[in-house]
Structures are given as structure tokens and as C-alpha cells.
């Protein structure tokens, strides 16, 4: 009969490394609990599957590129009364992703837009979705670099593979005509296909100011707003309040 180590090595060579790692413990538990052979066979495969899920989620969390790992449980709805916990929690069944809807958080600085966008995206990853979190500035740069090397289309396809593309701080700075055009290509590719989460300090009515060419701005804004849930956040800056000890 093979030794435990030999069996573990065989599992590993078949790429069941999670079973291999936990084999001794799983066997010990099965013996202690006197489970049936069928139950044990099931426990092995379940262990492999759930371990893969955990690792994939951890990998997706790293790849999402959050600037800060903020969670919804850290969000204080008493400090931000223009959005309710119920409204935000209602998003967490992720029908908005299945229905290819966008979420847009509009409001002045410091009111929790990035925190909420991050918190929802973290939950989405935990539920098995893929997310990329970028600032608008980073996104424009990514697209620009791809455009220069003649790989814009490829890059857009790659970005559109995420279930959610979160674009933070859209509209804070004006962008070049080419930047805007590249962004339009991306939003077009994602439109009715993937979800965007956008945070912005600009009301839609003033978006044409930063997308300086209206011919492009109108269709971009149109595509973002169509199928969107819009959250208008108000109130005082949380950062300022913390500083003032309010
Ligand atoms: P915005 O993106 O609207 O400028 P942020 O989401 O970055 O604001 O919030 C600024 C800081 O204040 C962050 O550290 C954030 O975690 C915190 N913050 C904002 N609103 C809340 C809130 N309601 N509860 C807890 N922390 C908050
Ligand atoms: Mg922000």
C-alpha cells in the first residue's frame, strides 16, 4: 500500500493540491467521525472546490487594485444620511450586475463615494465576481498607452472582461480629445454588457464641461446613465468632520 505522502503526491500531480495539503487531516476526521466511503469521497472533492474558491477570491481581491480596502461594515450611515443602508444592501444580491446596470455616486468630496464604491465592489468579489478598480486618470493613461502601442482594442476587450469596472473620480480633471475618445470606445464596449461603478463630483448636467467635445460627451453620458442607479450624496465632508472632531 502507498504511504500517505505518496498518495498526497499523486493528488498533487493531478493538480488536486488542496486535497494533497489537507489529506492527513481529512482522513483523520473521516476516521474519527466514522463517515461512509461515499461521504468521504464527497468531502475530498468539496474540500478541493471550496479551497479553490477561497484562493480565486483572494486573487481577484488583489487584482482588483483597490487603493484602500474599505468595507461596507465600516460605513456609518448616521454620518451619511443621503443614502440608506437598505438602498445599499439591496444592491448586494448583485442583480445589478446580472442586468448590466451601472451605479453612479455623485457628490462633493469626502462624502463617502469611494468608500461605498469600494465596499460594494469588495462584496461583489466575495460573491465571485471580477472587478477592476481604477481612477479615471489611471484609466485614461492605461488606454492612452494601449492606443500608442496599437493595442487599444485588445486592452478594451481585456478591461471589458471584468464584471464590474469601477471608475473613481470621473470628471475631476478635463481630458484630452483622444483620452475622451478612448474612454468612449471602452464605455461603448461595456454598454449593456458589463457594469460600471462610477464616482464623480460632477452632476450630469455639467459633464460636458470636462468632456470638452459635446459630440462625444452626450453619447458617453447617455450610455452611462441609461440603465443606471444614481446615488446623489450630500452632506459635509467626512474627512473634514473627523478633523473638526464633530
Ligand atoms: P469621496 O470619495 O466622496 O471623496 P471617501 O469615500 O474617500 O469620500 O471618504 C473620505 C474618508 O472618509 C474615507 O476615509 C472614508 O472611509 C471616510 N468616510 C466617508 N464617509 C463615511 C461614512 N459615512 N462612514 C465611515 N467612513 C466614512
Ligand atoms: Mg473619492
Coordinates of N, CA and C and ligand atoms in Angstrom, one line a residue:
X1 N 0.8 -1.2 0.0 CA 0.0 0.0 0.0 C 0.9 1.3 0.0
X2 N 0.4 2.3 -0.7 CA 1.2 3.5 -0.7 C 1.1 4.2 0.6
X3 N 2.1 5.0 0.9 CA 2.1 5.8 2.1 C 1.3 7.1 1.9
X4 N 0.9 7.7 3.0 CA 0.2 9.0 2.9 C 0.9 10.0 2.0
X5 N 2.2 10.1 2.1 CA 2.9 11.0 1.3 C 2.9 10.7 -0.2
X6 N 2.9 9.4 -0.5 CA 2.8 9.0 -1.9 C 1.4 9.4 -2.5
X7 N 0.4 9.1 -1.7 CA -1.0 9.4 -2.2 C -1.1 10.9 -2.4
X8 N -0.6 11.7 -1.4 CA -0.6 13.1 -1.5 C 0.1 13.6 -2.7
X9 N 1.2 13.0 -3.0 CA 2.0 13.4 -4.2 C 1.2 13.1 -5.5
X10 N 0.5 12.0 -5.5 CA -0.4 11.7 -6.7 C -1.5 12.7 -6.9
X11 N -2.1 13.0 -5.7 CA -3.2 14.1 -5.8 C -2.6 15.4 -6.4
X12 N -1.4 15.7 -5.9 CA -0.7 16.9 -6.3 C -0.5 16.9 -7.8
X13 N 0.0 15.7 -8.3 CA 0.4 15.6 -9.7 C -0.9 15.7 -10.6
X14 N -2.1 15.4 -10.0 CA -3.3 15.6 -10.8 C -3.9 17.0 -10.5
X15 N -3.1 17.8 -9.9 CA -3.5 19.2 -9.6 C -4.6 19.3 -8.5
X16 N -4.7 18.3 -7.7 CA -5.6 18.5 -6.5 C -4.8 18.8 -5.3
X17 N -4.1 19.9 -5.4 CA -3.1 20.2 -4.4 C -3.8 20.6 -3.0
X18 N -5.0 21.0 -3.1 CA -5.7 21.3 -1.8 C -6.0 20.0 -1.0
X19 N -6.4 19.0 -1.8 CA -6.6 17.7 -1.1 C -5.3 17.2 -0.6
X20 N -4.2 17.3 -1.4 CA -2.9 16.8 -1.0 C -2.5 17.5 0.3
X21 N -2.7 18.8 0.4 CA -2.2 19.5 1.6 C -3.0 19.1 2.8
X22 N -4.3 18.8 2.7 CA -5.1 18.5 3.8 C -5.4 17.0 4.0
X23 N -4.7 16.2 3.3 CA -5.1 14.8 3.2 C -5.1 14.1 4.6
X24 N -4.0 14.4 5.3 CA -3.9 13.7 6.6 C -5.0 14.1 7.5
X25 N -5.3 15.4 7.6 CA -6.4 15.9 8.4 C -7.8 15.3 8.0
X26 N -8.0 15.4 6.7 CA -9.3 14.9 6.2 C -9.5 13.4 6.5
X27 N -8.4 12.6 6.3 CA -8.6 11.2 6.7 C -8.8 11.0 8.2
X28 N -8.1 11.8 9.0 CA -8.2 11.7 10.4 C -9.7 12.0 10.8
X29 N -10.2 13.1 10.2 CA -11.6 13.5 10.6 C -12.6 12.4 10.2
X30 N -12.4 11.9 9.0 CA -13.3 10.8 8.4 C -13.3 9.6 9.4
X31 N -12.1 9.2 9.8 CA -12.0 8.1 10.7 C -12.7 8.4 12.1
X32 N -12.4 9.6 12.6 CA -13.0 10.0 13.9 C -14.5 10.0 13.8
X33 N -15.0 10.5 12.7 CA -16.5 10.6 12.5 C -17.2 9.4 11.9
X34 N -16.4 8.4 11.6 CA -16.9 7.2 11.0 C -17.8 7.4 9.8
X35 N -17.4 8.3 8.9 CA -18.3 8.6 7.7 C -18.2 7.4 6.8
X36 N -19.2 7.4 5.9 CA -19.2 6.3 4.8 C -18.2 6.6 3.8
X37 N -17.9 5.6 2.9 CA -16.9 5.9 1.8 C -17.4 7.0 0.9
X38 N -18.7 6.9 0.6 CA -19.3 7.9 -0.3 C -19.1 9.3 0.3
X39 N -19.4 9.4 1.6 CA -19.3 10.7 2.3 C -17.9 11.2 2.2
X40 N -16.9 10.3 2.4 CA -15.5 10.7 2.4 C -15.1 11.2 1.0
X41 N -15.6 10.4 0.0 CA -15.3 10.8 -1.4 C -15.8 12.2 -1.7
X42 N -17.0 12.5 -1.1 CA -17.6 13.8 -1.3 C -16.8 14.9 -0.6
X43 N -16.4 14.5 0.6 CA -15.6 15.5 1.4 C -14.4 15.9 0.7
X44 N -13.7 15.0 0.1 CA -12.4 15.3 -0.6 C -12.7 16.3 -1.7
X45 N -13.7 16.0 -2.5 CA -13.9 16.9 -3.7 C -14.5 18.3 -3.2
X46 N -15.3 18.3 -2.2 CA -15.8 19.5 -1.7 C -14.7 20.4 -1.1
X47 N -13.7 19.7 -0.4 CA -12.6 20.5 0.1 C -11.8 21.1 -1.0
X48 N -11.6 20.4 -2.1 CA -10.8 20.9 -3.2 C -11.6 22.1 -3.8
X49 N -12.9 22.0 -4.0 CA -13.6 23.0 -4.7 C -13.7 24.3 -3.8
X50 N -13.9 24.1 -2.5 CA -14.1 25.3 -1.7 C -12.7 26.0 -1.5
X51 N -11.6 25.2 -1.4 CA -10.3 25.8 -1.3 C -10.0 26.6 -2.6
X52 N -10.4 26.1 -3.7 CA -10.1 26.8 -5.0 C -10.9 28.1 -5.0
X53 N -12.2 28.1 -4.5 CA -13.0 29.3 -4.4 C -12.3 30.4 -3.6
X54 N -11.8 29.9 -2.4 CA -11.2 30.9 -1.5 C -10.0 31.5 -2.1
X55 N -9.1 30.7 -2.8 CA -7.9 31.2 -3.4 C -8.2 32.1 -4.6
X56 N -9.3 31.8 -5.4 CA -9.6 32.6 -6.5 C -10.1 34.0 -6.0
X57 N -10.9 33.9 -5.0 CA -11.4 35.2 -4.4 C -10.3 36.1 -3.9
X58 N -9.4 35.5 -3.2 CA -8.2 36.2 -2.7 C -7.4 36.8 -3.9
X59 N -7.3 36.1 -4.9 CA -6.5 36.5 -6.1 C -7.3 37.7 -6.8
X60 N -8.6 37.5 -6.9 CA -9.4 38.6 -7.5 C -9.4 39.9 -6.7
X61 N -9.3 39.7 -5.4 CA -9.3 40.8 -4.5 C -7.9 41.6 -4.7
X62 N -6.8 40.9 -4.8 CA -5.5 41.5 -5.1 C -5.5 42.2 -6.4
X63 N -6.1 41.5 -7.4 CA -6.0 42.0 -8.8 C -7.0 43.2 -9.0
X64 N -7.9 43.4 -8.1 CA -8.9 44.5 -8.3 C -8.2 45.8 -8.2
X65 N -7.2 45.9 -7.4 CA -6.4 47.2 -7.3 C -7.1 48.3 -6.5
X66 N -7.7 47.9 -5.4 CA -8.3 48.9 -4.6 C -7.2 49.8 -3.9
X67 N -7.4 51.1 -3.9 CA -6.4 51.9 -3.3 C -6.4 51.7 -1.8
X68 N -7.6 51.5 -1.2 CA -7.8 51.2 0.2 C -8.9 50.2 0.3
X69 N -8.6 49.2 1.2 CA -9.6 48.2 1.3 C -10.7 48.6 2.3
X70 N -11.8 49.3 1.8 CA -12.8 49.8 2.7 C -14.0 48.8 2.6
X71 N -14.6 48.6 3.7 CA -15.8 47.7 3.7 C -17.1 48.4 4.0
X72 N -18.2 47.8 3.6 CA -19.5 48.4 3.9 C -19.8 48.4 5.4
X73 N -19.2 47.4 6.1 CA -19.5 47.3 7.6 C -18.8 48.5 8.3
X74 N -17.8 49.1 7.7 CA -17.2 50.3 8.3 C -17.9 51.6 8.0
X75 N -18.9 51.5 7.1 CA -19.6 52.7 6.7 C -20.7 53.1 7.7
X76 N -20.6 54.3 8.1 CA -21.5 54.8 9.1 C -22.7 55.6 8.5
X77 N -23.8 55.0 8.5 CA -25.0 55.6 7.8 C -25.6 56.8 8.6
X78 N -25.2 56.9 9.8 CA -25.6 58.1 10.6 C -24.8 59.3 10.2
X79 N -23.6 59.1 9.7 CA -22.8 60.2 9.2 C -23.1 60.6 7.8
X80 N -23.8 59.7 7.1 CA -24.2 59.9 5.7 C -25.7 59.6 5.5
X81 N -26.5 60.6 5.6 CA -27.9 60.3 5.7 C -28.6 60.4 4.3
X82 N -27.8 60.8 3.3 CA -28.5 60.9 2.0 C -28.5 59.6 1.2
X83 N -28.0 58.6 1.8 CA -28.2 57.2 1.3 C -28.5 56.3 2.4
X84 N -29.4 55.3 2.2 CA -29.7 54.5 3.3 C -29.0 53.1 3.2
X85 N -28.9 52.5 4.4 CA -28.3 51.2 4.4 C -29.1 50.2 3.6
X86 N -30.4 50.4 3.7 CA -31.3 49.5 3.0 C -31.0 49.6 1.4
X87 N -30.9 50.8 0.9 CA -30.7 51.0 -0.5 C -29.4 50.3 -0.9
X88 N -28.3 50.5 -0.1 CA -27.0 49.9 -0.5 C -27.1 48.4 -0.3
X89 N -27.7 47.9 0.8 CA -27.7 46.4 0.9 C -28.6 45.8 -0.2
X90 N -29.5 46.5 -0.7 CA -30.4 46.0 -1.8 C -29.6 45.6 -3.0
X91 N -28.4 46.3 -3.1 CA -27.5 46.0 -4.3 C -26.8 44.7 -4.2
X92 N -26.7 44.2 -2.9 CA -25.8 43.1 -2.7 C -26.3 41.7 -3.1
X93 N -27.5 41.7 -3.8 CA -27.9 40.5 -4.4 C -27.3 40.4 -5.8
X94 N -26.7 41.5 -6.2 CA -26.0 41.7 -7.5 C -26.8 41.4 -8.7
X95 N -28.1 41.7 -8.6 CA -28.9 41.7 -9.8 C -28.5 42.8 -10.7
X96 N -27.9 43.9 -10.1 CA -27.4 45.0 -11.0 C -26.4 44.5 -12.0
X97 N -25.6 43.6 -11.5 CA -24.5 43.0 -12.4 C -25.2 42.1 -13.5
X98 N -26.1 41.3 -13.0 CA -26.7 40.4 -14.0 C -27.5 41.2 -15.0
X99 N -28.1 42.3 -14.6 CA -28.9 43.2 -15.5 C -28.0 44.2 -16.2
X100 N -26.7 44.1 -16.0 CA -25.8 45.1 -16.7 C -26.1 46.5 -16.4
X101 N -26.5 46.8 -15.1 CA -26.8 48.1 -14.7 C -25.5 48.8 -14.2
X102 N -25.5 50.1 -14.2 CA -24.4 50.8 -13.7 C -24.8 51.5 -12.4
X103 N -23.8 51.7 -11.5 CA -24.1 52.5 -10.3 C -23.3 53.8 -10.4
X104 N -23.9 54.9 -10.1 CA -23.2 56.2 -10.2 C -23.4 56.9 -8.9
X105 N -22.2 57.3 -8.2 CA -22.3 58.0 -7.0 C -21.8 59.4 -7.3
X106 N -22.7 60.4 -7.1 CA -22.4 61.8 -7.4 C -22.4 62.5 -6.0
X107 N -21.4 63.4 -5.9 CA -21.4 64.2 -4.7 C -20.1 65.0 -4.5
X108 N -20.1 65.9 -3.6 CA -18.9 66.7 -3.3 C -17.8 65.8 -2.6
X109 N -16.6 66.3 -2.4 CA -15.5 65.5 -1.9 C -15.8 65.1 -0.4
X110 N -15.4 63.9 -0.1 CA -15.4 63.5 1.3 C -16.7 62.9 1.9
X111 N -17.7 62.7 1.0 CA -19.0 62.3 1.5 C -19.2 60.7 1.4
X112 N -18.1 60.0 1.0 CA -18.2 58.6 1.1 C -18.4 57.8 -0.2
X113 N -18.2 58.5 -1.4 CA -18.4 57.9 -2.7 C -17.5 56.8 -2.9
X114 N -16.2 57.0 -2.7 CA -15.2 56.0 -3.0 C -15.3 54.8 -2.0
X115 N -15.7 55.2 -0.7 CA -15.9 54.2 0.3 C -17.0 53.2 -0.1
X116 N -18.1 53.8 -0.5 CA -19.3 52.9 -0.9 C -19.0 52.1 -2.2
X117 N -18.3 52.8 -3.1 CA -18.0 52.0 -4.4 C -17.1 50.9 -4.1
X118 N -16.1 51.1 -3.2 CA -15.1 50.1 -2.8 C -15.8 49.0 -2.1
X119 N -16.7 49.4 -1.1 CA -17.4 48.4 -0.3 C -18.3 47.5 -1.1
X120 N -19.0 48.0 -2.0 CA -19.8 47.2 -2.9 C -19.0 46.3 -3.8
X121 N -17.9 46.8 -4.3 CA -17.0 46.0 -5.2 C -16.4 44.9 -4.4
X122 N -16.0 45.1 -3.1 CA -15.4 44.1 -2.3 C -16.4 42.9 -2.1
X123 N -17.7 43.3 -1.8 CA -18.7 42.3 -1.7 C -18.9 41.5 -3.0
X124 N -18.8 42.2 -4.1 CA -19.0 41.5 -5.4 C -18.0 40.5 -5.6
X125 N -16.7 40.9 -5.2 CA -15.6 39.9 -5.4 C -15.9 38.7 -4.5
X126 N -16.3 39.0 -3.2 CA -16.6 37.9 -2.3 C -17.7 37.0 -2.9
X127 N -18.6 37.5 -3.7 CA -19.6 36.7 -4.3 C -19.2 36.0 -5.6
X128 N -17.9 36.2 -5.9 CA -17.4 35.5 -7.1 C -17.2 36.3 -8.3
X129 N -17.5 37.6 -8.3 CA -17.4 38.4 -9.5 C -16.0 39.0 -9.6
X130 N -15.7 39.4 -10.9 CA -14.4 40.0 -11.1 C -14.5 41.5 -11.2
X131 N -13.6 42.2 -10.6 CA -13.7 43.7 -10.5 C -12.4 44.3 -10.8
X132 N -12.4 45.4 -11.5 CA -11.2 46.2 -11.6 C -11.5 47.6 -11.1
X133 N -10.7 48.1 -10.2 CA -11.0 49.5 -9.6 C -9.9 50.4 -10.1
X134 N -10.2 51.4 -10.8 CA -9.2 52.4 -11.2 C -9.7 53.8 -11.1
X135 N -8.8 54.8 -11.0 CA -9.2 56.2 -11.0 C -9.4 56.5 -12.5
X136 N -10.2 57.5 -12.8 CA -10.4 57.9 -14.2 C -9.1 58.3 -14.8
X137 N -8.2 58.9 -14.0 CA -6.9 59.3 -14.5 C -6.1 58.1 -14.9
X138 N -6.1 57.1 -14.1 CA -5.3 55.9 -14.4 C -5.9 55.2 -15.6
X139 N -7.2 55.2 -15.7 CA -7.8 54.5 -16.8 C -7.5 55.2 -18.2
X140 N -7.5 56.5 -18.1 CA -7.2 57.3 -19.3 C -5.7 57.0 -19.8
X141 N -4.9 56.9 -18.7 CA -3.4 56.6 -19.0 C -3.3 55.1 -19.6
X142 N -4.0 54.2 -19.0 CA -3.9 52.8 -19.5 C -4.4 52.8 -20.9
X143 N -5.5 53.5 -21.3 CA -6.0 53.5 -22.6 C -5.0 54.2 -23.6
X144 N -4.5 55.3 -23.1 CA -3.5 56.0 -23.9 C -2.3 55.2 -24.3
X145 N -1.8 54.5 -23.3 CA -0.6 53.7 -23.5 C -0.9 52.6 -24.5
X146 N -2.1 52.0 -24.4 CA -2.5 50.9 -25.3 C -2.7 51.5 -26.7
X147 N -3.3 52.7 -26.7 CA -3.5 53.3 -28.0 C -2.2 53.6 -28.8
X148 N -1.2 54.1 -28.0 CA 0.1 54.4 -28.6 C 0.7 53.1 -29.2
X149 N 0.6 52.0 -28.4 CA 1.2 50.8 -28.9 C 0.3 50.0 -29.9
X150 N -0.8 50.6 -30.3 CA -1.7 50.0 -31.3 C -2.5 48.8 -30.7
X151 N -2.6 48.8 -29.4 CA -3.3 47.7 -28.8 C -4.6 48.1 -28.0
X152 N -5.2 49.2 -28.4 CA -6.4 49.7 -27.7 C -7.5 48.7 -27.7
X153 N -7.7 48.1 -28.8 CA -8.9 47.2 -29.0 C -8.7 46.0 -28.0
X154 N -7.4 45.5 -28.0 CA -7.1 44.4 -27.1 C -7.3 44.8 -25.7
X155 N -6.8 45.9 -25.3 CA -6.9 46.4 -23.9 C -8.4 46.6 -23.5
X156 N -9.2 47.1 -24.4 CA -10.6 47.3 -24.1 C -11.3 46.0 -23.9
X157 N -10.9 45.0 -24.7 CA -11.5 43.7 -24.6 C -11.1 43.1 -23.2
X158 N -9.9 43.3 -22.8 CA -9.4 42.8 -21.6 C -10.1 43.5 -20.4
X159 N -10.2 44.8 -20.5 CA -10.9 45.6 -19.4 C -12.4 45.1 -19.3
X160 N -13.0 44.9 -20.5 CA -14.4 44.5 -20.5 C -14.7 43.1 -20.1
X161 N -13.7 42.4 -19.7 CA -13.8 41.0 -19.2 C -14.3 41.1 -17.7
X162 N -14.0 42.2 -17.1 CA -14.4 42.3 -15.6 C -15.9 42.4 -15.6
X163 N -16.5 41.8 -14.5 CA -17.9 42.0 -14.3 C -18.3 43.4 -14.0
X164 N -17.3 44.0 -13.2 CA -17.5 45.4 -12.8 C -16.2 46.2 -13.1
X165 N -16.4 47.3 -13.8 CA -15.2 48.3 -13.9 C -15.6 49.5 -13.0
X166 N -14.9 49.7 -12.0 CA -15.2 50.8 -11.1 C -14.2 52.0 -11.5
X167 N -14.8 53.1 -11.9 CA -14.0 54.3 -12.3 C -14.2 55.4 -11.2
X168 N -13.2 55.6 -10.5 CA -13.2 56.6 -9.4 C -12.9 58.0 -9.9
X169 N -13.6 59.0 -9.4 CA -13.2 60.4 -9.7 C -13.3 60.7 -11.2
X170 N -14.4 60.3 -11.8 CA -14.6 60.7 -13.2 C -15.0 62.2 -13.2
X171 N -14.4 63.0 -14.0 CA -14.8 64.4 -14.1 C -14.1 65.4 -13.2
X172 N -13.1 64.9 -12.5 CA -12.3 65.8 -11.7 C -11.4 66.7 -12.5
X173 N -10.9 66.1 -13.6 CA -9.9 66.9 -14.4 C -10.4 66.8 -15.9
X174 N -10.1 67.9 -16.6 CA -10.5 67.8 -18.0 C -9.6 66.8 -18.7
X175 N -10.1 66.2 -19.8 CA -9.2 65.2 -20.5 C -9.1 65.6 -22.0
X176 N -8.1 65.1 -22.6 CA -7.8 65.4 -24.0 C -8.9 64.7 -24.9
X177 N -8.9 65.2 -26.1 CA -9.9 64.7 -27.0 C -9.6 63.2 -27.3
X178 N -8.4 62.9 -27.4 CA -8.0 61.4 -27.6 C -8.4 60.6 -26.4
X179 N -8.1 61.1 -25.2 CA -8.5 60.4 -24.0 C -10.0 60.2 -23.9
X180 N -10.7 61.2 -24.3 CA -12.2 61.1 -24.2 C -12.7 60.1 -25.3
X181 N -12.0 60.1 -26.4 CA -12.4 59.2 -27.5 C -12.1 57.7 -27.1
X182 N -11.0 57.5 -26.5 CA -10.6 56.2 -26.0 C -11.6 55.7 -24.9
X183 N -12.0 56.6 -24.0 CA -12.9 56.3 -23.0 C -14.3 55.9 -23.6
X184 N -14.6 56.7 -24.6 CA -15.9 56.4 -25.3 C -15.9 55.0 -25.9
X185 N -14.8 54.6 -26.5 CA -14.7 53.2 -27.0 C -14.9 52.2 -26.0
X186 N -14.3 52.4 -24.8 CA -14.4 51.5 -23.7 C -15.8 51.4 -23.2
X187 N -16.4 52.6 -23.0 CA -17.8 52.6 -22.4 C -18.8 52.0 -23.4
X188 N -18.5 52.2 -24.7 CA -19.3 51.5 -25.7 C -19.2 50.0 -25.7
X189 N -18.0 49.5 -25.4 CA -17.8 48.1 -25.4 C -18.4 47.5 -24.2
X190 N -18.5 48.3 -23.1 CA -19.1 47.7 -21.8 C -20.6 47.9 -21.8
X191 N -21.1 48.8 -22.6 CA -22.5 49.2 -22.6 C -23.5 48.0 -22.8
X192 N -24.4 47.8 -21.8 CA -25.3 46.7 -21.8 C -24.7 45.3 -21.8
X193 N -23.4 45.3 -21.4 CA -22.7 44.1 -21.5 C -22.0 43.8 -20.1
X194 N -21.5 44.9 -19.5 CA -20.9 44.8 -18.2 C -21.4 46.0 -17.3
X195 N -21.0 46.0 -16.0 CA -21.4 47.1 -15.2 C -20.3 48.0 -14.9
X196 N -20.6 49.3 -14.8 CA -19.7 50.3 -14.3 C -20.1 50.8 -12.9
X197 N -19.2 51.0 -12.1 CA -19.5 51.8 -10.9 C -18.7 53.1 -11.0
X198 N -19.3 54.2 -11.0 CA -18.7 55.5 -11.2 C -18.8 56.4 -10.0
X199 N -17.7 57.0 -9.6 CA -17.9 58.1 -8.6 C -17.5 59.4 -9.3
X200 N -18.2 60.4 -9.0 CA -17.9 61.7 -9.7 C -18.4 62.9 -8.8
X201 N -17.7 64.0 -8.9 CA -18.2 65.2 -8.2 C -19.1 66.0 -9.1
X202 N -19.2 65.6 -10.3 CA -20.0 66.4 -11.3 C -21.4 65.9 -11.5
X203 N -22.3 66.8 -11.5 CA -23.7 66.4 -11.9 C -23.7 66.2 -13.4
X204 N -24.5 65.4 -13.9 CA -24.5 65.1 -15.3 C -24.7 66.3 -16.2
X205 N -25.4 67.3 -15.6 CA -25.7 68.4 -16.4 C -24.4 69.2 -16.7
X206 N -23.4 69.1 -15.9 CA -22.2 69.8 -16.2 C -21.1 68.9 -16.7
X207 N -21.4 67.7 -17.1 CA -20.4 66.8 -17.6 C -19.8 67.3 -18.9
X208 N -20.5 68.0 -19.7 CA -20.0 68.5 -21.0 C -18.8 69.4 -20.8
X209 N -18.7 70.0 -19.6 CA -17.5 70.9 -19.3 C -16.2 70.1 -19.3
X210 N -16.3 68.9 -18.8 CA -15.0 68.2 -18.7 C -14.8 67.3 -19.9
X211 N -15.9 66.8 -20.5 CA -15.7 66.2 -21.8 C -15.9 67.3 -22.8
X212 N -14.8 67.9 -23.2 CA -15.0 69.3 -23.8 C -15.7 69.2 -25.1
X213 N -15.7 68.1 -25.8 CA -16.4 68.0 -27.0 C -17.8 67.3 -26.8
X214 N -18.8 68.1 -27.0 CA -20.1 67.7 -26.7 C -20.6 66.5 -27.6
X215 N -20.0 66.4 -28.8 CA -20.4 65.3 -29.7 C -20.0 64.0 -29.1
X216 N -19.0 64.0 -28.3 CA -18.6 62.7 -27.7 C -19.3 62.6 -26.3
X217 N -19.3 63.8 -25.6 CA -19.8 63.8 -24.2 C -21.3 63.2 -24.1
X218 N -22.1 63.7 -25.0 CA -23.5 63.3 -25.0 C -23.7 61.8 -25.0
X219 N -23.1 61.2 -26.1 CA -23.3 59.7 -26.1 C -22.6 59.0 -24.9
X220 N -21.5 59.5 -24.4 CA -20.9 58.8 -23.2 C -21.8 58.9 -22.0
X221 N -22.3 60.1 -21.8 CA -23.1 60.3 -20.6 C -24.4 59.5 -20.8
X222 N -24.9 59.5 -22.0 CA -26.1 58.8 -22.3 C -26.0 57.3 -22.0
X223 N -24.9 56.7 -22.4 CA -24.7 55.3 -22.2 C -24.5 55.0 -20.8
X224 N -23.8 55.9 -20.0 CA -23.6 55.7 -18.6 C -24.9 55.7 -17.9
X225 N -25.7 56.8 -18.2 CA -27.0 57.0 -17.4 C -28.0 55.9 -17.7
X226 N -28.1 55.5 -19.0 CA -29.1 54.6 -19.4 C -28.8 53.3 -18.6
X227 N -29.8 52.7 -18.0 CA -29.6 51.5 -17.1 C -28.7 51.8 -15.9
X228 N -28.9 53.0 -15.3 CA -28.1 53.3 -14.1 C -28.9 53.5 -12.9
X229 N -28.3 53.1 -11.7 CA -28.9 53.5 -10.5 C -28.0 54.7 -10.0
X230 N -28.6 55.8 -9.7 CA -27.9 57.0 -9.4 C -28.1 57.4 -7.9
X231 N -26.9 57.6 -7.2 CA -27.0 57.9 -5.8 C -26.4 59.3 -5.7
X232 N -27.2 60.3 -5.3 CA -26.8 61.6 -5.1 C -26.4 61.7 -3.6
X233 N -25.1 61.9 -3.3 CA -24.7 62.0 -1.9 C -24.5 63.5 -1.6
X234 N -24.9 63.8 -0.4 CA -24.7 65.2 0.1 C -24.0 65.2 1.4
X235 N -24.2 66.4 2.1 CA -23.7 66.5 3.4 C -22.3 67.0 3.4
X236 N -21.7 67.0 4.7 CA -20.4 67.6 4.8 C -19.3 66.5 4.6
X237 N -18.1 67.0 4.3 CA -17.0 66.0 4.1 C -16.7 65.3 5.4
X238 N -16.6 64.0 5.3 CA -16.3 63.1 6.5 C -14.9 63.4 7.0
X239 N -14.0 63.6 6.0 CA -12.6 63.9 6.4 C -12.6 65.2 7.3
X240 N -13.4 66.2 6.8 CA -13.4 67.5 7.5 C -14.0 67.3 8.9
X241 N -15.1 66.6 8.9 CA -15.8 66.3 10.2 C -14.9 65.6 11.2
X242 N -14.1 64.6 10.7 CA -13.2 63.9 11.6 C -12.2 64.9 12.1
X243 N -11.7 65.7 11.3 CA -10.7 66.7 11.7 C -11.2 67.6 12.7
X244 N -12.4 68.1 12.5 CA -13.0 69.0 13.4 C -13.6 68.4 14.7
X245 N -13.5 67.0 14.7 CA -14.0 66.2 15.8 C -15.5 66.3 16.0
X246 N -16.2 66.5 14.9 CA -17.7 66.6 15.0 C -18.3 65.2 15.1
Ligands
LIG1 P1 -15.3 60.7 -1.5 O1 -14.9 59.6 -2.4 O2 -16.7 61.0 -1.6 O3 -14.4 62.0 -1.7 P2 -14.4 58.9 0.6 O4 -15.2 57.8 0.3 O5 -13.0 58.8 0.1 O6 -15.0 60.3 0.0 O7 -14.4 59.3 2.1 C1 -13.4 60.0 2.7 C2 -12.9 59.3 4.0 O8 -14.0 59.3 5.0 C3 -12.6 57.9 3.8 O9 -11.5 57.5 4.7 C4 -13.9 57.1 4.2 O10 -13.6 55.8 4.6 C5 -14.4 58.0 5.2 N1 -15.9 58.1 5.2 C6 -16.7 58.8 4.4 N2 -18.0 58.7 4.7 C7 -18.0 57.8 5.7 C8 -19.1 57.2 6.5 N3 -20.3 57.5 6.3 N4 -18.7 56.3 7.4 C9 -17.4 55.9 7.6 N5 -16.4 56.5 7.0 C10 -16.7 57.4 6.0
LIG2 MG1 -13.3 59.6 -3.7

